[in-house]
Amino acid sequence: MEQYEPDRLSPAQVAAVRRSFRNGRAALTRRSLLRASAGGALAVGGLGALSACGIPAAGRTEGGTSAEDRSATEKSVNFSNWTEYIDVDDSGKSHPTLDQFRRRTGIAVKYTEDINDNNEFFGKIKPQLAAGQATGRDLIVLTDWLAARLIRLGWVQKLDPSHLPHAYSNLSAQFRDPDWDPGRAYSYVWQGISTVIAFNKKALDGVEVKSVSDLLDKPELKGRVGFLSEMRDSIGMTLLDMGKDPRKFTDDDYDAAVARIQKAVDKGQIRRFTGNDYTSDLTKGDIAACVAWGGDIVQLQADSPDVDYIIPDSGYMTSTDNLLIPNKARHKTNAERLIDFYYEPEPAAELAAYVNYVSPVDGVRPYLTKIDKGAADNPLILPDKAMAAKSHAFRALSAEEETAYEAKFAKLTGA
């Protein structure tokens, strides 16, 4: 198990933190262009028996550090999530799915939107976790690369599959077996994030864009191309365009992808590297085409008919935000019941209709169709089999690789 070394951020990692605050996910709220589309209350089905006979245990045998589980006597769960990443009613004060869970189970959820950035939140919880202390949280949502780090450090608890029958049965195939958590022993997906190529049809004015190579090479797009400031998305899409597998690439492959993008930077092809603040430039046409997050494009298309997207023939990158139970959580069983609740199709559909990111739950479509048919038919929310087959995840990195790769990417982006 990797040993924790406190407060040793490399210059590249410091640059990555600054980049995230300046123009990454911390720069705007998680759902900066949120369009609420969830309708009325959904029918409430039973949680079903929480004993899951016949469900095999997942993945690894080692786990994090548990505390006395007080779930039976303390009917509560403390849930930390990103801002604007759950359904909200018209008053803006209540979360219908959480209310539904409380009515069904008697478990009250203390829901806190205190995650604005992965690195910032890691800084909040690492002193307690490194010291073997409770964080005061039973359930947290972290992006896959940071989830991988916490699992590697032994700071999250192994899940009990007997408490997760719906999650085990309904998790979509494309999310079932990440290399950083084989068999989902420690995590389940909250929502998926697709990285695609977006464009403004009016700004393109007939120029065809079908690939990352088009973004990097077409002279008609000079100075009007955007790439993301998130290393795994921009490098991953470039690796795919070069015929490399983001799950298996080498140091030489990574360096070649950096050089490929650097060439475009040097000739002025790329306007800038952005977080989701690219959305304004894209709608105005200042950026004609860019690497983009699918959830943002769903939101933009509601008000900007010129905005569209393509999935390159080479494929696209998928990442995930993931539910984890930190060490010393007081209400582990209650947290597992909440995870399992969001893998029932009805509440999963209500959540998907509101946040408009990729639902990880099989069987959602008929329920989402009742709420928002457009969302149910949108492959950026419910990928069909053909689209899911073209998705690729960035492989887990060692601590040494992460430091080296971030340093190279920071130099590329000028961070």
mmCIF file of C-alpha atoms in Angstrom:
data_model
loop_
_atom_site.group_PDB
_atom_site.id
_atom_site.type_symbol
_atom_site.label_atom_id
_atom_site.label_comp_id
_atom_site.label_asym_id
_atom_site.label_seq_id
_atom_site.Cartn_x
_atom_site.Cartn_y
_atom_site.Cartn_z
ATOM 1 C CA MET A 1 0.000 0.000 0.000
ATOM 2 C CA GLU A 2 1.341 3.437 -0.868
ATOM 3 C CA GLN A 3 2.557 5.446 2.110
ATOM 4 C CA TYR A 4 1.254 8.948 2.631
ATOM 5 C CA GLU A 5 3.855 11.710 2.657
ATOM 6 C CA PRO A 6 2.311 14.943 3.924
ATOM 7 C CA ASP A 7 2.419 18.257 2.104
ATOM 8 C CA ARG A 8 4.889 17.402 -0.636
ATOM 9 C CA LEU A 9 3.343 18.899 -3.738
ATOM 10 C CA SER A 10 5.677 19.151 -6.684
ATOM 11 C CA PRO A 11 5.820 22.450 -8.602
ATOM 12 C CA ALA A 12 3.808 20.779 -11.358
ATOM 13 C CA GLN A 13 1.098 19.699 -8.922
ATOM 14 C CA VAL A 14 0.938 23.215 -7.483
ATOM 15 C CA ALA A 15 0.517 24.491 -11.027
ATOM 16 C CA ALA A 16 -2.267 21.969 -11.611
ATOM 17 C CA VAL A 17 -4.102 23.209 -8.507
ATOM 18 C CA ARG A 18 -3.758 26.818 -9.636
ATOM 19 C CA ARG A 19 -4.887 25.900 -13.134
ATOM 20 C CA SER A 20 -7.987 24.206 -11.755
ATOM 21 C CA PHE A 21 -8.929 27.210 -9.638
ATOM 22 C CA ARG A 22 -8.295 29.646 -12.462
ATOM 23 C CA ASN A 23 -10.131 27.922 -15.267
ATOM 24 C CA GLY A 24 -10.987 24.352 -14.327
ATOM 25 C CA ARG A 25 -13.898 22.846 -12.459
ATOM 26 C CA ALA A 26 -13.304 25.160 -9.508
ATOM 27 C CA ALA A 27 -13.701 28.260 -11.667
ATOM 28 C CA LEU A 28 -17.447 27.861 -12.072
ATOM 29 C CA THR A 29 -20.068 25.832 -10.274
ATOM 30 C CA ARG A 30 -20.270 22.178 -11.217
ATOM 31 C CA ARG A 31 -23.375 22.887 -13.271
ATOM 32 C CA SER A 32 -22.676 26.422 -14.446
ATOM 33 C CA LEU A 33 -25.382 26.341 -17.125
ATOM 34 C CA LEU A 34 -27.821 24.135 -15.288
ATOM 35 C CA ARG A 35 -31.233 23.729 -16.872
ATOM 36 C CA ALA A 36 -33.606 21.975 -14.509
ATOM 37 C CA SER A 37 -35.792 19.561 -16.446
ATOM 38 C CA ALA A 38 -36.950 17.126 -13.806
ATOM 39 C CA GLY A 39 -40.694 16.868 -13.617
ATOM 40 C CA GLY A 40 -43.063 15.686 -10.951
ATOM 41 C CA ALA A 41 -42.519 13.055 -8.334
ATOM 42 C CA LEU A 42 -41.748 9.557 -9.458
ATOM 43 C CA ALA A 43 -43.451 6.457 -8.232
ATOM 44 C CA VAL A 44 -41.623 5.003 -5.272
ATOM 45 C CA GLY A 45 -40.670 1.366 -5.396
ATOM 46 C CA GLY A 46 -39.298 -0.767 -2.624
ATOM 47 C CA LEU A 47 -35.641 -0.895 -1.791
ATOM 48 C CA GLY A 48 -36.008 -4.628 -1.760
ATOM 49 C CA ALA A 49 -34.171 -7.030 0.461
ATOM 50 C CA LEU A 50 -30.702 -5.822 1.288
ATOM 51 C CA SER A 51 -29.385 -9.347 1.622
ATOM 52 C CA ALA A 52 -27.789 -10.235 -1.687
ATOM 53 C CA CYS A 53 -27.289 -13.953 -1.693
ATOM 54 C CA GLY A 54 -25.310 -15.097 -4.681
ATOM 55 C CA ILE A 55 -23.730 -11.697 -5.414
ATOM 56 C CA PRO A 56 -19.986 -12.296 -5.552
ATOM 57 C CA ALA A 57 -17.618 -10.140 -3.564
ATOM 58 C CA ALA A 58 -15.784 -7.630 -5.729
ATOM 59 C CA GLY A 59 -12.112 -7.111 -6.333
ATOM 60 C CA ARG A 60 -9.490 -6.838 -3.644
ATOM 61 C CA THR A 61 -9.310 -8.342 -0.216
ATOM 62 C CA GLU A 62 -7.710 -5.492 1.696
ATOM 63 C CA GLY A 63 -9.858 -2.608 2.899
ATOM 64 C CA GLY A 64 -9.618 0.675 4.689
ATOM 65 C CA THR A 65 -10.161 1.303 8.361
ATOM 66 C CA SER A 66 -13.677 0.969 9.718
ATOM 67 C CA ALA A 67 -15.158 2.488 12.834
ATOM 68 C CA GLU A 68 -18.019 1.183 14.904
ATOM 69 C CA ASP A 69 -20.932 1.272 12.474
ATOM 70 C CA ARG A 70 -23.719 3.159 14.215
ATOM 71 C CA SER A 71 -26.165 2.883 11.321
ATOM 72 C CA ALA A 72 -28.655 0.794 13.289
ATOM 73 C CA THR A 73 -28.997 3.320 16.112
ATOM 74 C CA GLU A 74 -28.233 6.585 14.292
ATOM 75 C CA LYS A 75 -30.555 6.900 11.306
ATOM 76 C CA SER A 76 -28.443 9.409 9.421
ATOM 77 C CA VAL A 77 -25.753 9.714 6.747
ATOM 78 C CA ASN A 78 -23.402 12.643 6.026
ATOM 79 C CA PHE A 79 -23.012 13.088 2.260
ATOM 80 C CA SER A 80 -20.505 15.532 0.683
ATOM 81 C CA ASN A 81 -20.872 16.322 -3.024
ATOM 82 C CA TRP A 82 -20.012 18.896 -5.679
ATOM 83 C CA THR A 83 -22.146 22.015 -6.052
ATOM 84 C CA GLU A 84 -25.291 21.713 -8.181
ATOM 85 C CA TYR A 85 -24.805 17.989 -8.743
ATOM 86 C CA ILE A 86 -28.146 16.652 -7.539
ATOM 87 C CA ASP A 87 -31.816 17.267 -8.276
ATOM 88 C CA VAL A 88 -33.451 20.319 -6.672
ATOM 89 C CA ASP A 89 -37.133 21.217 -6.440
ATOM 90 C CA ASP A 90 -38.663 24.477 -7.676
ATOM 91 C CA SER A 91 -38.018 26.178 -4.349
ATOM 92 C CA GLY A 92 -34.308 25.468 -4.677
ATOM 93 C CA LYS A 93 -34.235 24.242 -1.089
ATOM 94 C CA SER A 94 -35.117 20.555 -1.289
ATOM 95 C CA HIS A 95 -33.682 17.521 -3.067
ATOM 96 C CA PRO A 96 -36.588 15.276 -4.104
ATOM 97 C CA THR A 97 -34.575 12.062 -4.386
ATOM 98 C CA LEU A 98 -33.013 12.535 -0.945
ATOM 99 C CA ASP A 99 -36.459 13.228 0.489
ATOM 100 C CA GLN A 100 -37.693 10.059 -1.170
ATOM 101 C CA PHE A 101 -34.857 8.054 0.390
ATOM 102 C CA ARG A 102 -35.604 9.466 3.849
ATOM 103 C CA ARG A 103 -39.318 8.659 3.616
ATOM 104 C CA ARG A 104 -38.594 5.126 2.498
ATOM 105 C CA THR A 105 -35.814 4.227 4.929
ATOM 106 C CA GLY A 106 -36.159 6.638 7.848
ATOM 107 C CA ILE A 107 -32.534 7.669 7.261
ATOM 108 C CA ALA A 108 -31.972 11.430 7.228
ATOM 109 C CA VAL A 109 -29.293 12.714 4.843
ATOM 110 C CA LYS A 110 -27.147 15.666 5.830
ATOM 111 C CA TYR A 111 -26.251 16.836 2.346
ATOM 112 C CA THR A 112 -23.359 19.278 1.995
ATOM 113 C CA GLU A 113 -22.099 20.880 -1.222
ATOM 114 C CA ASP A 114 -18.537 21.371 -0.051
ATOM 115 C CA ILE A 115 -16.579 19.944 -2.987
ATOM 116 C CA ASN A 116 -15.541 22.597 -5.494
ATOM 117 C CA ASP A 117 -12.279 21.071 -6.686
ATOM 118 C CA ASN A 118 -10.664 17.658 -6.230
ATOM 119 C CA ASN A 119 -7.314 18.978 -4.988
ATOM 120 C CA GLU A 120 -8.900 21.492 -2.642
ATOM 121 C CA PHE A 121 -11.140 18.834 -1.091
ATOM 122 C CA PHE A 122 -8.225 16.415 -0.775
ATOM 123 C CA GLY A 123 -6.467 19.121 1.220
ATOM 124 C CA LYS A 124 -9.479 19.315 3.548
ATOM 125 C CA ILE A 125 -9.681 15.623 4.371
ATOM 126 C CA LYS A 126 -6.088 14.393 4.153
ATOM 127 C CA PRO A 127 -4.975 15.522 7.665
ATOM 128 C CA GLN A 128 -7.688 13.419 9.326
ATOM 129 C CA LEU A 129 -7.318 10.447 6.993
ATOM 130 C CA ALA A 130 -3.524 10.444 7.274
ATOM 131 C CA ALA A 131 -3.855 10.519 11.078
ATOM 132 C CA GLY A 132 -6.402 7.679 11.085
ATOM 133 C CA GLN A 133 -9.208 9.983 12.200
ATOM 134 C CA ALA A 134 -12.802 10.406 11.014
ATOM 135 C CA THR A 135 -13.569 13.132 8.496
ATOM 136 C CA GLY A 136 -17.149 13.599 9.716
ATOM 137 C CA ARG A 137 -18.361 12.339 6.334
ATOM 138 C CA ASP A 138 -19.924 8.986 5.457
ATOM 139 C CA LEU A 139 -20.054 9.405 1.685
ATOM 140 C CA ILE A 140 -17.992 11.541 -0.711
ATOM 141 C CA VAL A 141 -17.890 12.063 -4.491
ATOM 142 C CA LEU A 142 -14.480 12.273 -6.161
ATOM 143 C CA THR A 143 -13.262 12.149 -9.755
ATOM 144 C CA ASP A 144 -11.674 8.865 -10.761
ATOM 145 C CA TRP A 145 -8.010 9.870 -10.542
ATOM 146 C CA LEU A 146 -8.404 11.125 -6.961
ATOM 147 C CA ALA A 147 -10.601 8.162 -6.045
ATOM 148 C CA ALA A 148 -7.747 5.967 -7.270
ATOM 149 C CA ARG A 149 -5.305 7.824 -5.031
ATOM 150 C CA LEU A 150 -7.449 7.366 -1.913
ATOM 151 C CA ILE A 151 -7.886 3.669 -2.644
ATOM 152 C CA ARG A 152 -4.136 3.362 -3.198
ATOM 153 C CA LEU A 153 -3.478 5.042 0.153
ATOM 154 C CA GLY A 154 -5.954 2.760 1.950
ATOM 155 C CA TRP A 155 -8.117 5.711 3.026
ATOM 156 C CA VAL A 156 -11.521 4.390 1.907
ATOM 157 C CA GLN A 157 -13.477 1.352 3.032
ATOM 158 C CA LYS A 158 -14.271 -1.741 1.050
ATOM 159 C CA LEU A 159 -17.975 -1.908 0.226
ATOM 160 C CA ASP A 160 -20.252 -4.709 1.385
ATOM 161 C CA PRO A 161 -21.864 -6.145 -1.774
ATOM 162 C CA SER A 162 -24.748 -7.581 0.260
ATOM 163 C CA HIS A 163 -25.924 -3.980 0.797
ATOM 164 C CA LEU A 164 -25.664 -3.113 -2.903
ATOM 165 C CA PRO A 165 -27.928 -5.450 -4.903
ATOM 166 C CA HIS A 166 -29.219 -2.771 -7.295
ATOM 167 C CA ALA A 167 -25.777 -1.244 -7.749
ATOM 168 C CA TYR A 168 -24.239 -4.604 -8.547
ATOM 169 C CA SER A 169 -27.001 -5.541 -10.995
ATOM 170 C CA ASN A 170 -27.577 -2.190 -12.684
ATOM 171 C CA LEU A 171 -24.099 -0.675 -13.116
ATOM 172 C CA SER A 172 -23.530 -0.137 -16.847
ATOM 173 C CA ALA A 173 -20.941 -2.410 -18.416
ATOM 174 C CA GLN A 174 -18.640 0.430 -19.509
ATOM 175 C CA PHE A 175 -18.080 1.430 -15.860
ATOM 176 C CA ARG A 176 -17.773 -1.994 -14.235
ATOM 177 C CA ASP A 177 -14.065 -2.693 -14.115
ATOM 178 C CA PRO A 178 -11.714 0.330 -13.935
ATOM 179 C CA ASP A 179 -8.058 -0.576 -13.503
ATOM 180 C CA TRP A 180 -7.833 1.544 -10.358
ATOM 181 C CA ASP A 181 -10.720 -0.328 -8.639
ATOM 182 C CA PRO A 182 -11.160 -3.783 -10.200
ATOM 183 C CA GLY A 183 -14.673 -5.085 -9.730
ATOM 184 C CA ARG A 184 -15.755 -1.864 -7.984
ATOM 185 C CA ALA A 185 -14.688 -3.086 -4.562
ATOM 186 C CA TYR A 186 -14.398 0.438 -3.133
ATOM 187 C CA SER A 187 -16.453 2.744 -5.360
ATOM 188 C CA TYR A 188 -19.555 3.155 -7.470
ATOM 189 C CA VAL A 189 -20.148 5.777 -10.141
ATOM 190 C CA TRP A 190 -22.205 8.848 -9.311
ATOM 191 C CA GLN A 191 -22.197 10.184 -12.889
ATOM 192 C CA GLY A 192 -20.082 9.686 -15.989
ATOM 193 C CA ILE A 193 -18.342 12.475 -17.906
ATOM 194 C CA SER A 194 -17.852 12.192 -21.667
ATOM 195 C CA THR A 195 -15.160 14.193 -23.464
ATOM 196 C CA VAL A 196 -16.092 14.913 -27.078
ATOM 197 C CA ILE A 197 -15.426 17.395 -29.872
ATOM 198 C CA ALA A 198 -17.856 20.324 -29.899
ATOM 199 C CA PHE A 199 -18.228 23.000 -32.525
ATOM 200 C CA ASN A 200 -20.201 26.068 -33.532
ATOM 201 C CA LYS A 201 -21.739 25.371 -36.952
ATOM 202 C CA LYS A 202 -22.019 29.054 -37.853
ATOM 203 C CA ALA A 203 -18.410 29.757 -36.895
ATOM 204 C CA LEU A 204 -17.150 26.760 -38.891
ATOM 205 C CA ASP A 205 -18.880 28.137 -41.995
ATOM 206 C CA GLY A 206 -18.664 24.852 -43.871
ATOM 207 C CA VAL A 207 -15.309 23.658 -42.515
ATOM 208 C CA GLU A 208 -15.615 19.976 -41.617
ATOM 209 C CA VAL A 209 -14.385 18.808 -38.223
ATOM 210 C CA LYS A 210 -14.354 15.093 -37.499
ATOM 211 C CA SER A 211 -11.219 14.456 -35.463
ATOM 212 C CA VAL A 212 -8.618 15.854 -33.100
ATOM 213 C CA SER A 213 -6.296 16.011 -36.132
ATOM 214 C CA ASP A 214 -8.737 18.449 -37.728
ATOM 215 C CA LEU A 215 -8.561 20.622 -34.619
ATOM 216 C CA LEU A 216 -4.775 20.574 -34.588
ATOM 217 C CA ASP A 217 -4.033 20.832 -38.302
ATOM 218 C CA LYS A 218 -6.719 22.612 -40.316
ATOM 219 C CA PRO A 219 -5.429 26.097 -41.178
ATOM 220 C CA GLU A 220 -9.000 27.436 -41.437
ATOM 221 C CA LEU A 221 -9.311 26.967 -37.666
ATOM 222 C CA LYS A 222 -6.112 28.759 -36.681
ATOM 223 C CA GLY A 223 -6.602 30.649 -33.417
ATOM 224 C CA ARG A 224 -10.150 29.334 -33.011
ATOM 225 C CA VAL A 225 -9.526 25.963 -31.338
ATOM 226 C CA GLY A 226 -9.910 25.143 -27.638
ATOM 227 C CA PHE A 227 -8.382 22.326 -25.612
ATOM 228 C CA LEU A 228 -9.188 21.472 -22.010
ATOM 229 C CA SER A 229 -6.902 22.331 -19.107
ATOM 230 C CA GLU A 230 -7.614 18.876 -17.662
ATOM 231 C CA MET A 231 -4.587 16.761 -18.625
ATOM 232 C CA ARG A 232 -6.346 13.408 -18.891
ATOM 233 C CA ASP A 233 -8.993 14.753 -21.275
ATOM 234 C CA SER A 234 -6.757 16.634 -23.703
ATOM 235 C CA ILE A 235 -3.943 14.082 -23.711
ATOM 236 C CA GLY A 236 -6.387 11.173 -23.800
ATOM 237 C CA MET A 237 -8.230 12.484 -26.851
ATOM 238 C CA THR A 238 -4.899 13.118 -28.580
ATOM 239 C CA LEU A 239 -3.625 9.620 -27.785
ATOM 240 C CA LEU A 240 -6.772 8.138 -29.305
ATOM 241 C CA ASP A 241 -6.316 10.256 -32.432
ATOM 242 C CA MET A 242 -2.770 8.877 -32.696
ATOM 243 C CA GLY A 243 -4.035 5.294 -32.494
ATOM 244 C CA LYS A 244 -2.843 4.779 -28.909
ATOM 245 C CA ASP A 245 -4.872 3.210 -26.093
ATOM 246 C CA PRO A 246 -5.197 5.556 -23.076
ATOM 247 C CA ARG A 247 -5.391 2.471 -20.839
ATOM 248 C CA LYS A 248 -1.999 1.149 -21.997
ATOM 249 C CA PHE A 249 0.159 4.038 -23.197
ATOM 250 C CA THR A 250 3.868 4.378 -22.443
ATOM 251 C CA ASP A 251 6.012 7.366 -21.459
ATOM 252 C CA ASP A 252 7.036 7.702 -25.097
ATOM 253 C CA ASP A 253 3.389 7.722 -26.180
ATOM 254 C CA TYR A 254 2.624 10.454 -23.648
ATOM 255 C CA ASP A 255 5.575 12.539 -24.835
ATOM 256 C CA ALA A 256 4.454 12.130 -28.447
ATOM 257 C CA ALA A 257 0.955 13.380 -27.569
ATOM 258 C CA VAL A 258 2.412 16.399 -25.767
ATOM 259 C CA ALA A 259 4.615 17.137 -28.781
ATOM 260 C CA ARG A 260 1.612 16.809 -31.087
ATOM 261 C CA ILE A 261 -0.312 19.448 -29.142
ATOM 262 C CA GLN A 262 2.802 21.617 -28.657
ATOM 263 C CA LYS A 263 3.205 21.871 -32.427
ATOM 264 C CA ALA A 264 -0.324 23.297 -32.649
ATOM 265 C CA VAL A 265 0.386 25.718 -29.803
ATOM 266 C CA ASP A 266 3.565 26.934 -31.488
ATOM 267 C CA LYS A 267 1.784 27.738 -34.745
ATOM 268 C CA GLY A 268 -1.094 29.531 -32.997
ATOM 269 C CA GLN A 269 -3.706 26.908 -33.817
ATOM 270 C CA ILE A 270 -4.985 26.655 -30.225
ATOM 271 C CA ARG A 271 -6.668 29.767 -28.876
ATOM 272 C CA ARG A 272 -6.350 28.682 -25.251
ATOM 273 C CA PHE A 273 -6.625 25.853 -22.726
ATOM 274 C CA THR A 274 -9.790 26.167 -20.672
ATOM 275 C CA GLY A 275 -11.998 24.681 -18.012
ATOM 276 C CA ASN A 276 -15.714 24.849 -18.715
ATOM 277 C CA ASP A 277 -15.378 28.578 -19.377
ATOM 278 C CA TYR A 278 -14.987 27.568 -23.029
ATOM 279 C CA THR A 279 -18.780 27.544 -23.196
ATOM 280 C CA SER A 280 -19.059 31.310 -23.651
ATOM 281 C CA ASP A 281 -16.466 31.424 -26.445
ATOM 282 C CA LEU A 282 -18.112 28.461 -28.163
ATOM 283 C CA THR A 283 -21.601 29.945 -28.165
ATOM 284 C CA LYS A 284 -20.275 33.303 -29.426
ATOM 285 C CA GLY A 285 -18.201 31.606 -32.116
ATOM 286 C CA ASP A 286 -14.843 32.903 -30.869
ATOM 287 C CA ILE A 287 -13.963 29.223 -30.521
ATOM 288 C CA ALA A 288 -15.096 27.387 -33.637
ATOM 289 C CA ALA A 289 -14.316 23.892 -32.339
ATOM 290 C CA CYS A 290 -12.904 22.421 -29.160
ATOM 291 C CA VAL A 291 -12.416 19.460 -26.883
ATOM 292 C CA ALA A 292 -15.438 19.667 -24.552
ATOM 293 C CA TRP A 293 -17.395 17.948 -21.792
ATOM 294 C CA GLY A 294 -20.626 16.323 -22.940
ATOM 295 C CA GLY A 295 -22.714 17.600 -20.022
ATOM 296 C CA ASP A 296 -21.886 21.186 -20.911
ATOM 297 C CA ILE A 297 -22.899 20.566 -24.522
ATOM 298 C CA VAL A 298 -26.286 19.181 -23.466
ATOM 299 C CA GLN A 299 -26.885 22.421 -21.581
ATOM 300 C CA LEU A 300 -25.630 24.674 -24.393
ATOM 301 C CA GLN A 301 -27.762 23.003 -27.032
ATOM 302 C CA ALA A 302 -30.902 23.939 -25.109
ATOM 303 C CA ASP A 303 -30.288 27.615 -25.921
ATOM 304 C CA SER A 304 -27.706 27.644 -28.721
ATOM 305 C CA PRO A 305 -28.856 25.887 -31.912
ATOM 306 C CA ASP A 306 -25.469 26.435 -33.575
ATOM 307 C CA VAL A 307 -23.675 24.255 -31.018
ATOM 308 C CA ASP A 308 -23.223 20.586 -31.877
ATOM 309 C CA TYR A 309 -20.747 17.776 -31.241
ATOM 310 C CA ILE A 310 -19.199 14.698 -32.814
ATOM 311 C CA ILE A 311 -17.710 11.481 -31.521
ATOM 312 C CA PRO A 312 -14.469 10.892 -33.457
ATOM 313 C CA ASP A 313 -14.013 7.555 -35.186
ATOM 314 C CA SER A 314 -10.986 7.056 -32.923
ATOM 315 C CA GLY A 315 -13.245 7.175 -29.859
ATOM 316 C CA TYR A 316 -13.724 9.488 -26.909
ATOM 317 C CA MET A 317 -12.629 9.756 -23.292
ATOM 318 C CA THR A 318 -14.835 8.835 -20.374
ATOM 319 C CA SER A 319 -14.170 9.702 -16.754
ATOM 320 C CA THR A 320 -16.329 9.275 -13.685
ATOM 321 C CA ASP A 321 -17.233 10.954 -10.435
ATOM 322 C CA ASN A 322 -17.430 8.247 -7.803
ATOM 323 C CA LEU A 323 -19.107 7.510 -4.489
ATOM 324 C CA LEU A 324 -16.704 6.375 -1.746
ATOM 325 C CA ILE A 325 -16.946 5.761 1.997
ATOM 326 C CA PRO A 326 -13.923 7.222 3.820
ATOM 327 C CA ASN A 327 -12.178 5.500 6.677
ATOM 328 C CA LYS A 328 -13.752 5.821 10.130
ATOM 329 C CA ALA A 329 -17.198 6.712 8.702
ATOM 330 C CA ARG A 330 -19.795 6.266 11.462
ATOM 331 C CA HIS A 331 -22.681 5.228 9.201
ATOM 332 C CA LYS A 332 -21.217 2.850 6.625
ATOM 333 C CA THR A 333 -24.318 0.707 6.147
ATOM 334 C CA ASN A 334 -26.538 3.766 5.771
ATOM 335 C CA ALA A 335 -24.130 5.135 3.167
ATOM 336 C CA GLU A 336 -24.228 1.849 1.268
ATOM 337 C CA ARG A 337 -28.022 1.926 1.291
ATOM 338 C CA LEU A 338 -27.926 5.430 -0.188
ATOM 339 C CA ILE A 339 -25.517 4.299 -2.922
ATOM 340 C CA ASP A 340 -27.816 1.409 -3.731
ATOM 341 C CA PHE A 341 -30.878 3.681 -3.807
ATOM 342 C CA TYR A 342 -29.347 5.742 -6.628
ATOM 343 C CA TYR A 343 -28.901 2.560 -8.643
ATOM 344 C CA GLU A 344 -32.645 1.969 -8.771
ATOM 345 C CA PRO A 345 -33.872 3.157 -12.173
ATOM 346 C CA GLU A 346 -36.518 5.623 -10.873
ATOM 347 C CA PRO A 347 -34.307 7.834 -8.691
ATOM 348 C CA ALA A 348 -31.430 7.413 -11.146
ATOM 349 C CA ALA A 349 -33.690 8.794 -13.887
ATOM 350 C CA GLU A 350 -34.717 11.779 -11.795
ATOM 351 C CA LEU A 351 -31.076 12.547 -11.065
ATOM 352 C CA ALA A 352 -30.065 12.183 -14.731
ATOM 353 C CA ALA A 353 -32.884 14.443 -15.896
ATOM 354 C CA TYR A 354 -31.593 17.195 -13.667
ATOM 355 C CA VAL A 355 -27.797 17.018 -13.985
ATOM 356 C CA ASN A 356 -27.664 15.902 -17.661
ATOM 357 C CA TYR A 357 -24.431 13.929 -17.345
ATOM 358 C CA VAL A 358 -23.986 10.235 -18.187
ATOM 359 C CA SER A 359 -26.149 7.975 -16.070
ATOM 360 C CA PRO A 360 -24.256 4.840 -14.992
ATOM 361 C CA VAL A 361 -27.484 2.913 -14.364
ATOM 362 C CA ASP A 362 -28.861 0.347 -16.791
ATOM 363 C CA GLY A 363 -32.650 0.335 -17.078
ATOM 364 C CA VAL A 364 -33.052 4.107 -16.711
ATOM 365 C CA ARG A 365 -34.405 4.836 -20.189
ATOM 366 C CA PRO A 366 -38.167 4.143 -19.731
ATOM 367 C CA TYR A 367 -38.254 6.145 -16.498
ATOM 368 C CA LEU A 368 -36.248 9.036 -17.948
ATOM 369 C CA THR A 369 -38.518 9.071 -21.005
ATOM 370 C CA LYS A 370 -41.478 9.834 -18.712
ATOM 371 C CA ILE A 371 -39.640 12.843 -17.283
ATOM 372 C CA ASP A 372 -37.754 14.192 -20.316
ATOM 373 C CA LYS A 373 -37.865 12.290 -23.610
ATOM 374 C CA GLY A 374 -35.172 14.513 -25.093
ATOM 375 C CA ALA A 375 -32.803 13.546 -22.313
ATOM 376 C CA ALA A 376 -33.635 9.857 -22.728
ATOM 377 C CA ASP A 377 -32.852 10.059 -26.449
ATOM 378 C CA ASN A 378 -29.594 11.964 -25.939
ATOM 379 C CA PRO A 379 -26.519 9.687 -26.165
ATOM 380 C CA LEU A 380 -24.555 12.183 -24.077
ATOM 381 C CA ILE A 381 -26.838 11.200 -21.179
ATOM 382 C CA LEU A 382 -27.691 7.610 -22.087
ATOM 383 C CA PRO A 383 -25.036 6.288 -24.482
ATOM 384 C CA ASP A 384 -26.248 3.569 -26.816
ATOM 385 C CA LYS A 385 -24.182 0.414 -27.203
ATOM 386 C CA ALA A 386 -22.312 1.733 -30.228
ATOM 387 C CA MET A 387 -21.297 4.909 -28.433
ATOM 388 C CA ALA A 388 -20.407 3.120 -25.200
ATOM 389 C CA ALA A 389 -18.152 0.788 -27.189
ATOM 390 C CA LYS A 390 -16.119 3.819 -28.337
ATOM 391 C CA SER A 391 -15.467 5.088 -24.814
ATOM 392 C CA HIS A 392 -12.005 4.908 -23.289
ATOM 393 C CA ALA A 393 -10.697 5.644 -19.812
ATOM 394 C CA PHE A 394 -7.312 7.074 -18.876
ATOM 395 C CA ARG A 395 -5.223 4.495 -17.062
ATOM 396 C CA ALA A 396 -4.347 4.840 -13.399
ATOM 397 C CA LEU A 397 -1.044 6.611 -12.787
ATOM 398 C CA SER A 398 1.578 5.984 -10.157
ATOM 399 C CA ALA A 399 2.535 8.918 -7.945
ATOM 400 C CA GLU A 400 5.759 9.308 -9.922
ATOM 401 C CA GLU A 401 3.949 9.288 -13.272
ATOM 402 C CA GLU A 402 1.405 11.798 -12.059
ATOM 403 C CA THR A 403 4.149 14.236 -11.022
ATOM 404 C CA ALA A 404 6.087 13.832 -14.267
ATOM 405 C CA TYR A 405 3.072 14.008 -16.561
ATOM 406 C CA GLU A 406 1.584 17.052 -14.832
ATOM 407 C CA ALA A 407 4.929 18.840 -15.136
ATOM 408 C CA LYS A 408 4.998 18.256 -18.882
ATOM 409 C CA PHE A 409 1.375 19.273 -19.309
ATOM 410 C CA ALA A 410 1.866 22.413 -17.214
ATOM 411 C CA LYS A 411 4.749 23.432 -19.466
ATOM 412 C CA LEU A 412 2.581 22.775 -22.529
ATOM 413 C CA THR A 413 -0.325 24.898 -21.300
ATOM 414 C CA GLY A 414 1.784 27.644 -19.798
ATOM 415 C CA ALA A 415 0.341 27.045 -16.342
#
